[in-house]
mmCIF file of C-alpha atoms in Angstrom:
data_model
loop_
_atom_site.group_PDB
_atom_site.id
_atom_site.type_symbol
_atom_site.label_atom_id
_atom_site.label_comp_id
_atom_site.label_asym_id
_atom_site.label_seq_id
_atom_site.Cartn_x
_atom_site.Cartn_y
_atom_site.Cartn_z
ATOM 1 C CA MET V 1 -86.869 -16.365 -22.664
ATOM 2 C CA THR V 2 -85.928 -12.924 -24.383
ATOM 3 C CA ALA V 3 -88.335 -10.058 -24.856
ATOM 4 C CA ALA V 4 -88.811 -10.918 -28.175
ATOM 5 C CA ALA V 5 -89.689 -14.576 -27.389
ATOM 6 C CA VAL V 6 -92.831 -13.267 -25.210
ATOM 7 C CA PRO V 7 -95.624 -12.338 -27.746
ATOM 8 C CA THR V 8 -97.483 -9.355 -27.073
ATOM 9 C CA ARG V 9 -100.764 -11.215 -27.069
ATOM 10 C CA LEU V 10 -99.379 -13.620 -24.330
ATOM 11 C CA ARG V 11 -97.766 -10.442 -22.306
ATOM 12 C CA PHE V 12 -101.689 -8.864 -22.043
ATOM 13 C CA THR V 13 -102.948 -12.235 -21.174
ATOM 14 C CA HIS V 14 -100.710 -12.432 -18.232
ATOM 15 C CA LEU V 15 -101.391 -8.963 -17.371
ATOM 16 C CA ALA V 16 -105.332 -9.278 -17.509
ATOM 17 C CA LEU V 17 -105.227 -12.528 -15.255
ATOM 18 C CA THR V 18 -102.834 -10.621 -12.788
ATOM 19 C CA LEU V 19 -105.158 -7.710 -12.765
ATOM 20 C CA LEU V 20 -108.113 -10.103 -11.878
ATOM 21 C CA LEU V 21 -106.408 -11.290 -9.383
ATOM 22 C CA LEU V 22 -106.048 -7.853 -7.792
ATOM 23 C CA LEU V 23 -109.446 -7.240 -8.272
ATOM 24 C CA ALA V 24 -110.810 -10.347 -6.837
ATOM 25 C CA VAL V 25 -108.363 -9.962 -3.566
ATOM 26 C CA VAL V 26 -109.197 -6.388 -3.595
ATOM 27 C CA THR V 27 -113.033 -6.966 -3.334
ATOM 28 C CA LEU V 28 -112.539 -9.410 -0.589
ATOM 29 C CA ALA V 29 -110.628 -7.176 1.675
ATOM 30 C CA VAL V 30 -113.094 -4.190 1.023
ATOM 31 C CA LEU V 31 -115.818 -7.124 2.248
ATOM 32 C CA LEU V 32 -114.348 -8.438 5.316
ATOM 33 C CA GLY V 33 -113.424 -6.939 8.460
ATOM 34 C CA ALA V 34 -114.015 -7.022 12.511
ATOM 35 C CA ILE V 35 -117.474 -5.535 11.816
ATOM 36 C CA ASP V 36 -119.675 -7.719 9.295
ATOM 37 C CA LEU V 37 -121.459 -5.227 7.059
ATOM 38 C CA GLY V 38 -122.398 -7.841 4.302
ATOM 39 C CA TRP V 39 -121.487 -8.319 0.827
ATOM 40 C CA GLN V 40 -124.858 -7.769 -0.496
ATOM 41 C CA ARG V 41 -125.415 -4.434 1.554
ATOM 42 C CA VAL V 42 -121.536 -3.325 0.488
ATOM 43 C CA LEU V 43 -122.280 -3.906 -3.118
ATOM 44 C CA GLY V 44 -125.640 -1.956 -2.687
ATOM 45 C CA GLU V 45 -123.503 1.092 -1.243
ATOM 46 C CA ILE V 46 -121.089 0.974 -3.913
ATOM 47 C CA LEU V 47 -123.866 1.208 -6.509
ATOM 48 C CA ALA V 48 -125.659 3.860 -4.766
ATOM 49 C CA GLN V 49 -122.632 6.070 -4.860
ATOM 50 C CA LEU V 50 -122.522 5.184 -8.541
ATOM 51 C CA THR V 51 -126.373 6.060 -9.238
ATOM 52 C CA GLY V 52 -127.000 8.578 -6.185
ATOM 53 C CA GLY V 53 -129.668 6.104 -5.053
ATOM 54 C CA LEU V 54 -130.433 5.401 -1.180
ATOM 55 C CA SER V 55 -127.414 3.394 0.943
ATOM 56 C CA PRO V 56 -128.308 0.752 2.541
ATOM 57 C CA LEU V 57 -125.833 1.377 5.056
ATOM 58 C CA SER V 58 -126.219 3.545 8.254
ATOM 59 C CA ALA V 59 -123.887 6.842 8.622
ATOM 60 C CA ARG V 60 -121.372 4.745 10.929
ATOM 61 C CA GLU V 61 -121.261 1.460 8.407
ATOM 62 C CA ALA V 62 -120.815 4.020 5.336
ATOM 63 C CA ALA V 63 -117.764 5.489 7.653
ATOM 64 C CA ILE V 64 -116.326 2.194 8.235
ATOM 65 C CA LEU V 65 -116.353 1.432 4.428
ATOM 66 C CA TRP V 66 -115.436 4.674 3.192
ATOM 67 C CA GLU V 67 -112.945 6.236 5.585
ATOM 68 C CA LEU V 68 -111.245 2.766 7.080
ATOM 69 C CA ARG V 69 -111.638 0.017 4.742
ATOM 70 C CA VAL V 70 -111.403 1.714 1.197
ATOM 71 C CA PRO V 71 -108.349 3.837 2.061
ATOM 72 C CA ARG V 72 -106.612 0.833 3.904
ATOM 73 C CA VAL V 73 -106.906 -1.629 1.123
ATOM 74 C CA VAL V 74 -105.937 1.300 -1.711
ATOM 75 C CA LEU V 75 -102.924 2.298 0.389
ATOM 76 C CA ALA V 76 -102.066 -1.377 0.483
ATOM 77 C CA CYS V 77 -102.122 -1.920 -3.161
ATOM 78 C CA LEU V 78 -99.795 1.274 -3.436
ATOM 79 C CA VAL V 79 -97.330 -0.193 -0.984
ATOM 80 C CA GLY V 80 -97.470 -3.548 -2.285
ATOM 81 C CA ALA V 81 -96.851 -2.285 -6.002
ATOM 82 C CA ALA V 82 -94.128 -0.134 -4.727
ATOM 83 C CA LEU V 83 -92.143 -2.994 -2.590
ATOM 84 C CA ALA V 84 -92.387 -5.797 -5.587
ATOM 85 C CA SER V 85 -91.470 -3.465 -8.508
ATOM 86 C CA SER V 86 -88.824 -2.162 -7.026
ATOM 87 C CA GLY V 87 -87.565 -5.600 -5.626
ATOM 88 C CA ALA V 88 -87.629 -6.858 -9.544
ATOM 89 C CA ALA V 89 -85.882 -3.586 -10.463
ATOM 90 C CA PHE V 90 -82.959 -4.075 -8.190
ATOM 91 C CA GLN V 91 -82.758 -7.750 -9.153
ATOM 92 C CA GLY V 92 -82.624 -6.453 -12.585
ATOM 93 C CA VAL V 93 -79.727 -3.840 -11.795
ATOM 94 C CA PHE V 94 -77.635 -5.768 -9.678
ATOM 95 C CA ARG V 95 -78.303 -8.790 -11.766
ATOM 96 C CA ASN V 96 -78.761 -10.817 -8.582
ATOM 97 C CA PRO V 97 -81.581 -13.028 -7.624
ATOM 98 C CA LEU V 98 -81.693 -11.906 -3.646
ATOM 99 C CA ALA V 99 -81.802 -8.224 -4.652
ATOM 100 C CA ASP V 100 -84.654 -6.717 -2.492
ATOM 101 C CA PRO V 101 -85.483 -3.151 -0.810
ATOM 102 C CA TYR V 102 -85.440 -4.677 2.657
ATOM 103 C CA LEU V 103 -82.140 -6.633 2.277
ATOM 104 C CA LEU V 104 -80.444 -4.123 0.208
ATOM 105 C CA GLY V 105 -80.623 -1.279 3.094
ATOM 106 C CA ALA V 106 -83.290 0.877 0.983
ATOM 107 C CA ALA V 107 -85.985 0.301 3.653
ATOM 108 C CA ALA V 108 -84.035 0.708 6.843
ATOM 109 C CA GLY V 109 -82.604 3.867 4.801
ATOM 110 C CA ALA V 110 -85.758 5.199 4.280
ATOM 111 C CA GLY V 111 -87.105 4.632 7.901
ATOM 112 C CA LEU V 112 -84.126 6.571 9.014
ATOM 113 C CA GLY V 113 -84.590 9.334 6.752
ATOM 114 C CA ALA V 114 -88.400 9.487 7.625
ATOM 115 C CA THR V 115 -87.382 9.101 11.269
ATOM 116 C CA LEU V 116 -84.960 12.051 11.106
ATOM 117 C CA ALA V 117 -87.153 14.798 9.301
ATOM 118 C CA VAL V 118 -90.164 14.017 11.721
ATOM 119 C CA PHE V 119 -87.379 14.684 14.574
ATOM 120 C CA ALA V 120 -86.172 17.489 13.076
ATOM 121 C CA VAL V 121 -89.324 19.007 11.966
ATOM 122 C CA PRO V 122 -92.192 17.724 13.901
ATOM 123 C CA THR V 123 -94.662 19.166 11.256
ATOM 124 C CA PHE V 124 -93.616 16.404 8.725
ATOM 125 C CA SER V 125 -95.684 13.917 10.895
ATOM 126 C CA THR V 126 -99.126 15.571 9.718
ATOM 127 C CA GLY V 127 -98.779 14.129 6.099
ATOM 128 C CA LEU V 128 -96.944 16.766 4.307
ATOM 129 C CA GLY V 129 -95.297 15.539 1.019
ATOM 130 C CA ALA V 130 -91.891 16.488 2.150
ATOM 131 C CA LEU V 131 -91.842 13.371 4.249
ATOM 132 C CA PRO V 132 -91.422 10.641 1.324
ATOM 133 C CA ILE V 133 -88.548 13.182 0.023
ATOM 134 C CA ALA V 134 -86.452 12.697 3.515
ATOM 135 C CA ALA V 135 -87.415 8.840 3.384
ATOM 136 C CA PHE V 136 -85.953 8.921 -0.488
ATOM 137 C CA ALA V 137 -82.662 10.448 0.679
ATOM 138 C CA GLY V 138 -82.370 7.728 3.236
ATOM 139 C CA ALA V 139 -83.427 4.932 0.825
ATOM 140 C CA VAL V 140 -80.318 6.106 -1.543
ATOM 141 C CA LEU V 141 -77.996 6.185 1.168
ATOM 142 C CA GLY V 142 -78.877 2.506 2.331
ATOM 143 C CA VAL V 143 -78.392 1.507 -1.394
ATOM 144 C CA GLY V 144 -75.338 3.204 -1.860
ATOM 145 C CA LEU V 145 -73.587 1.617 1.146
ATOM 146 C CA THR V 146 -74.652 -1.665 0.631
ATOM 147 C CA TRP V 147 -73.198 -1.503 -3.154
ATOM 148 C CA ALA V 148 -69.970 0.224 -1.679
ATOM 149 C CA LEU V 149 -69.498 -2.146 0.774
ATOM 150 C CA GLY V 150 -70.364 -5.538 -1.217
ATOM 151 C CA ARG V 151 -68.051 -4.331 -4.181
ATOM 152 C CA SER V 152 -65.260 -3.620 -1.767
ATOM 153 C CA ALA V 153 -65.801 -7.143 0.153
ATOM 154 C CA GLY V 154 -65.503 -8.992 -3.308
ATOM 155 C CA PRO V 155 -68.346 -10.474 -6.023
ATOM 156 C CA GLY V 156 -70.805 -12.947 -5.320
ATOM 157 C CA THR V 157 -74.455 -13.333 -4.213
ATOM 158 C CA ALA V 158 -73.858 -13.938 -0.887
ATOM 159 C CA THR V 159 -71.522 -10.877 -0.422
ATOM 160 C CA LEU V 160 -74.106 -8.601 -1.677
ATOM 161 C CA VAL V 161 -76.775 -10.041 1.036
ATOM 162 C CA LEU V 162 -74.354 -9.494 4.098
ATOM 163 C CA ALA V 163 -73.593 -6.175 3.091
ATOM 164 C CA GLY V 164 -77.261 -5.583 2.815
ATOM 165 C CA VAL V 165 -77.952 -7.054 6.412
ATOM 166 C CA ALA V 166 -74.895 -5.085 7.821
ATOM 167 C CA VAL V 167 -76.463 -1.866 6.526
ATOM 168 C CA ALA V 168 -79.539 -2.334 7.193
ATOM 169 C CA ALA V 169 -78.625 -3.346 10.965
ATOM 170 C CA PHE V 170 -76.526 -0.107 11.148
ATOM 171 C CA LEU V 171 -79.475 2.191 9.737
ATOM 172 C CA THR V 172 -82.169 0.558 11.787
ATOM 173 C CA ALA V 173 -79.943 0.985 15.044
ATOM 174 C CA LEU V 174 -79.530 4.561 14.072
ATOM 175 C CA GLN V 175 -83.296 5.231 13.608
ATOM 176 C CA THR V 176 -84.216 3.396 16.953
ATOM 177 C CA PHE V 177 -81.605 5.820 18.890
ATOM 178 C CA VAL V 178 -83.208 8.941 17.306
ATOM 179 C CA GLN V 179 -86.852 7.687 18.066
ATOM 180 C CA THR V 180 -85.952 6.525 21.814
ATOM 181 C CA LEU V 181 -85.003 10.220 22.395
ATOM 182 C CA ASP V 182 -88.609 10.723 22.522
ATOM 183 C CA VAL V 183 -89.706 8.232 24.962
ATOM 184 C CA ASP V 184 -93.205 8.374 24.098
ATOM 185 C CA SER V 185 -92.506 7.221 20.553
ATOM 186 C CA LEU V 186 -91.466 3.902 21.811
ATOM 187 C CA ARG V 187 -94.851 1.935 20.885
ATOM 188 C CA THR V 188 -94.472 4.146 17.410
ATOM 189 C CA ILE V 189 -91.124 2.538 16.932
ATOM 190 C CA TYR V 190 -92.166 -1.225 17.721
ATOM 191 C CA THR V 191 -95.275 -0.962 15.472
ATOM 192 C CA TRP V 192 -92.831 0.851 12.605
ATOM 193 C CA MET V 193 -90.434 -2.242 13.034
ATOM 194 C CA LEU V 194 -93.190 -4.376 12.193
ATOM 195 C CA GLY V 195 -94.809 -2.508 9.434
ATOM 196 C CA GLY V 196 -98.694 -2.078 9.410
ATOM 197 C CA LEU V 197 -101.325 0.045 7.788
ATOM 198 C CA GLY V 198 -103.370 0.464 10.962
ATOM 199 C CA GLY V 199 -103.581 4.443 10.577
ATOM 200 C CA ALA V 200 -104.149 4.328 7.129
ATOM 201 C CA GLY V 201 -106.518 7.054 5.509
ATOM 202 C CA TRP V 202 -107.077 9.177 2.429
ATOM 203 C CA SER V 203 -104.454 11.461 3.525
ATOM 204 C CA GLN V 204 -101.860 9.276 3.144
ATOM 205 C CA VAL V 205 -103.022 7.704 -0.097
ATOM 206 C CA LEU V 206 -102.604 10.908 -1.482
ATOM 207 C CA VAL V 207 -99.602 11.702 0.017
ATOM 208 C CA VAL V 208 -97.693 8.876 -1.470
ATOM 209 C CA LEU V 209 -99.706 8.371 -4.515
ATOM 210 C CA PRO V 210 -97.559 10.879 -7.090
ATOM 211 C CA TYR V 211 -94.393 9.371 -5.794
ATOM 212 C CA ILE V 212 -95.011 5.587 -6.283
ATOM 213 C CA ALA V 213 -97.187 6.407 -9.457
ATOM 214 C CA LEU V 214 -94.214 8.248 -11.080
ATOM 215 C CA SER V 215 -91.787 5.837 -9.954
ATOM 216 C CA SER V 216 -93.752 2.814 -10.876
ATOM 217 C CA PHE V 217 -94.373 4.293 -14.254
ATOM 218 C CA VAL V 218 -90.426 4.513 -14.630
ATOM 219 C CA LEU V 219 -89.554 1.029 -13.434
ATOM 220 C CA CYS V 220 -92.039 -0.283 -15.945
ATOM 221 C CA ALA V 221 -90.737 1.325 -18.960
ATOM 222 C CA SER V 222 -87.196 0.291 -17.927
ATOM 223 C CA GLY V 223 -88.221 -3.380 -18.522
ATOM 224 C CA ARG V 224 -86.465 -3.103 -22.207
ATOM 225 C CA LEU V 225 -83.096 -1.527 -20.616
ATOM 226 C CA LEU V 226 -82.865 -4.129 -17.833
ATOM 227 C CA ASP V 227 -83.234 -7.026 -20.199
ATOM 228 C CA VAL V 228 -80.421 -5.609 -22.118
ATOM 229 C CA LEU V 229 -78.024 -5.189 -19.023
ATOM 230 C CA GLY V 230 -78.610 -8.661 -18.409
ATOM 231 C CA VAL V 231 -76.291 -9.607 -21.198
ATOM 232 C CA GLY V 232 -73.485 -7.379 -19.552
ATOM 233 C CA ASP V 233 -72.155 -3.791 -19.663
ATOM 234 C CA GLU V 234 -70.059 -4.316 -22.481
ATOM 235 C CA GLU V 235 -72.490 -5.725 -24.869
ATOM 236 C CA ALA V 236 -75.317 -3.305 -23.755
ATOM 237 C CA ALA V 237 -72.620 -0.387 -24.284
ATOM 238 C CA ALA V 238 -72.292 -1.946 -28.004
ATOM 239 C CA LEU V 239 -75.991 -1.917 -28.552
ATOM 240 C CA GLY V 240 -75.980 1.885 -27.682
ATOM 241 C CA LEU V 241 -77.004 1.488 -24.028
ATOM 242 C CA HIS V 242 -75.238 3.553 -21.103
ATOM 243 C CA PRO V 243 -75.321 0.953 -18.236
ATOM 244 C CA ARG V 244 -74.291 3.662 -15.449
ATOM 245 C CA ARG V 245 -77.405 6.054 -16.650
ATOM 246 C CA VAL V 246 -79.735 3.325 -16.893
ATOM 247 C CA ARG V 247 -78.666 2.038 -13.295
ATOM 248 C CA LEU V 248 -78.923 5.433 -11.815
ATOM 249 C CA ILE V 249 -82.322 5.907 -13.338
ATOM 250 C CA VAL V 250 -83.606 2.495 -12.060
ATOM 251 C CA LEU V 251 -82.020 2.601 -8.964
ATOM 252 C CA GLY V 252 -83.411 6.104 -8.154
ATOM 253 C CA ALA V 253 -87.227 5.220 -9.244
ATOM 254 C CA ALA V 254 -86.802 1.904 -7.195
ATOM 255 C CA SER V 255 -85.235 4.026 -4.447
ATOM 256 C CA LEU V 256 -88.029 6.539 -4.510
ATOM 257 C CA ALA V 257 -91.002 4.034 -4.581
ATOM 258 C CA THR V 258 -89.644 2.009 -1.629
ATOM 259 C CA ALA V 259 -89.235 5.232 0.094
ATOM 260 C CA ALA V 260 -92.824 6.133 -0.386
ATOM 261 C CA ALA V 261 -93.987 2.834 0.707
ATOM 262 C CA VAL V 262 -91.893 3.007 4.024
ATOM 263 C CA SER V 263 -92.825 6.311 4.893
ATOM 264 C CA VAL V 264 -96.136 5.077 5.465
ATOM 265 C CA SER V 265 -96.289 1.430 5.840
ATOM 266 C CA GLY V 266 -93.188 1.096 8.007
ATOM 267 C CA LEU V 267 -90.810 -1.888 7.635
ATOM 268 C CA ILE V 268 -92.591 -4.574 5.705
ATOM 269 C CA GLY V 269 -89.946 -7.420 4.239
ATOM 270 C CA PHE V 270 -89.805 -10.237 1.597
ATOM 271 C CA VAL V 271 -92.422 -8.598 -0.534
ATOM 272 C CA GLY V 272 -89.773 -7.511 -3.060
ATOM 273 C CA ILE V 273 -88.280 -10.997 -3.374
ATOM 274 C CA VAL V 274 -91.066 -13.116 -3.147
ATOM 275 C CA VAL V 275 -93.520 -11.742 -5.482
ATOM 276 C CA PRO V 276 -90.619 -11.538 -8.257
ATOM 277 C CA HIS V 277 -89.386 -15.149 -8.013
ATOM 278 C CA VAL V 278 -93.221 -16.050 -7.551
ATOM 279 C CA VAL V 279 -93.623 -14.413 -10.997
ATOM 280 C CA ARG V 280 -90.673 -15.806 -12.613
ATOM 281 C CA LEU V 281 -91.598 -19.348 -11.742
ATOM 282 C CA LEU V 282 -95.267 -18.936 -12.977
ATOM 283 C CA VAL V 283 -94.355 -16.753 -16.370
ATOM 284 C CA ALA V 284 -90.795 -17.227 -17.674
ATOM 285 C CA GLY V 285 -90.134 -13.950 -19.557
ATOM 286 C CA SER V 286 -88.200 -10.656 -19.724
ATOM 287 C CA TYR V 287 -88.442 -7.609 -17.489
ATOM 288 C CA ARG V 288 -90.896 -6.292 -19.593
ATOM 289 C CA VAL V 289 -93.336 -8.845 -18.140
ATOM 290 C CA LEU V 290 -91.706 -9.040 -14.777
ATOM 291 C CA VAL V 291 -91.738 -5.540 -13.877
ATOM 292 C CA PRO V 292 -95.334 -5.002 -14.263
ATOM 293 C CA LEU V 293 -96.572 -8.341 -13.050
ATOM 294 C CA SER V 294 -94.463 -7.706 -9.747
ATOM 295 C CA LEU V 295 -95.914 -4.596 -9.631
ATOM 296 C CA LEU V 296 -99.789 -6.161 -10.013
ATOM 297 C CA GLY V 297 -98.509 -9.206 -7.649
ATOM 298 C CA GLY V 298 -97.130 -7.184 -4.774
ATOM 299 C CA ALA V 299 -100.437 -5.057 -4.467
ATOM 300 C CA SER V 300 -102.204 -8.454 -4.268
ATOM 301 C CA PHE V 301 -99.824 -10.212 -1.946
ATOM 302 C CA VAL V 302 -99.878 -7.167 0.438
ATOM 303 C CA VAL V 303 -103.643 -6.569 0.418
ATOM 304 C CA LEU V 304 -104.007 -10.166 1.326
ATOM 305 C CA ALA V 305 -101.339 -10.290 3.847
ATOM 306 C CA ASP V 306 -103.139 -6.917 5.210
ATOM 307 C CA MET V 307 -106.653 -8.511 5.193
ATOM 308 C CA VAL V 308 -104.964 -11.762 7.301
ATOM 309 C CA ALA V 309 -103.464 -9.609 9.869
ATOM 310 C CA ARG V 310 -106.747 -7.367 10.557
ATOM 311 C CA THR V 311 -109.196 -10.548 10.703
ATOM 312 C CA VAL V 312 -107.135 -13.590 12.204
ATOM 313 C CA ILE V 313 -107.323 -12.276 15.756
ATOM 314 C CA ALA V 314 -109.891 -9.836 15.097
ATOM 315 C CA PRO V 315 -110.679 -7.165 16.969
ATOM 316 C CA GLY V 316 -107.302 -7.530 17.511
ATOM 317 C CA GLU V 317 -104.750 -6.782 14.519
ATOM 318 C CA LEU V 318 -101.377 -8.607 13.713
ATOM 319 C CA PRO V 319 -98.790 -6.472 12.164
ATOM 320 C CA ILE V 320 -98.130 -7.010 8.444
ATOM 321 C CA GLY V 321 -94.458 -7.441 8.837
ATOM 322 C CA VAL V 322 -95.094 -10.500 10.806
ATOM 323 C CA ILE V 323 -97.521 -12.362 7.869
ATOM 324 C CA THR V 324 -94.870 -11.434 5.217
ATOM 325 C CA ALA V 325 -91.987 -12.785 7.322
ATOM 326 C CA PHE V 326 -93.894 -16.266 7.668
ATOM 327 C CA THR V 327 -94.462 -16.495 4.000
ATOM 328 C CA GLY V 328 -91.007 -14.959 2.770
ATOM 329 C CA ALA V 329 -88.544 -16.324 5.250
ATOM 330 C CA PRO V 330 -88.746 -19.927 4.028
ATOM 331 C CA PHE V 331 -89.043 -18.702 0.674
ATOM 332 C CA PHE V 332 -85.894 -16.584 0.985
ATOM 333 C CA ALA V 333 -84.354 -19.719 2.323
ATOM 334 C CA VAL V 334 -84.904 -21.461 -0.640
ATOM 335 C CA VAL V 335 -83.881 -18.700 -2.878
ATOM 336 C CA LEU V 336 -80.695 -18.447 -1.016
ATOM 337 C CA ARG V 337 -79.842 -22.208 -1.369
ATOM 338 C CA ARG V 338 -80.595 -22.126 -5.113
ATOM 339 C CA SER V 339 -78.464 -18.931 -5.690
ATOM 340 C CA ARG V 340 -75.231 -20.517 -4.205
ATOM 341 C CA ARG V 341 -75.627 -23.634 -6.368
ATOM 342 C CA LEU V 342 -75.369 -21.347 -9.577
#
């Protein structure tokens, strides 16, 4: 289905339904936790904040809600939106259904860039906004190496995936080596590799918000351009498009979004491949529809995964990466099998 075949009213309907799903998941995530605050009291607290009324929560309970749960849910939304919209954009640029920030080496490169920045300038670990820039440089390096290796090895879906796996493994090994130079960081390495939002706070939200907001806007605005790229470079050029310029812009925005997400969450895999494919299955359409729906769907997916991670063994906590891997690995196998038939 082409962009022209997707009526504007239908696109807005899909967006509205996906937004309602996100609001429902966010509400549930705020209400649920190791400490039961009671949904009536939580809603009463929110109403009190809006109206200036008396809070039904104690000071400790209010701190749990506003300093722990809410920023964690907001950060999960940002991370999920960044990873899923980046996955959809990567798939459009490479015209490959298996393109994903995790599989293309972008996530591993971002992790290496952030690690090198913190190791070289320890003050970056305090949450300065420069950290996502260092992660961005690493993400661009990862995607560039994967693209170059994949092109030199020959065309094909499996070739790009194998190149991405090789690059990601190499960059992850470098990251681990750098981190092991500081023995005290071994536990941090383990947590980073599995992904998680255990230390989420408003400071982290404020650090990554401008990067993810800017890159997400660029990706959503590039949907029509990705549709034109899908017909082939020669045809796109005949229509007045500059394929190379579009690819650089989209890859830059997707890499920045991935880098910002990875800098605060660690490596959370499969979000960028599961969510866009689910959107395609439910709503066939162009990238003008796919990218924004993936953005909202990714936010819902990571919030839901984080909610499961922090409640299934409460008061303990599972890494989000474990939850997304349980969901994404079988899904990836199915997509890989289907893509090899094409």
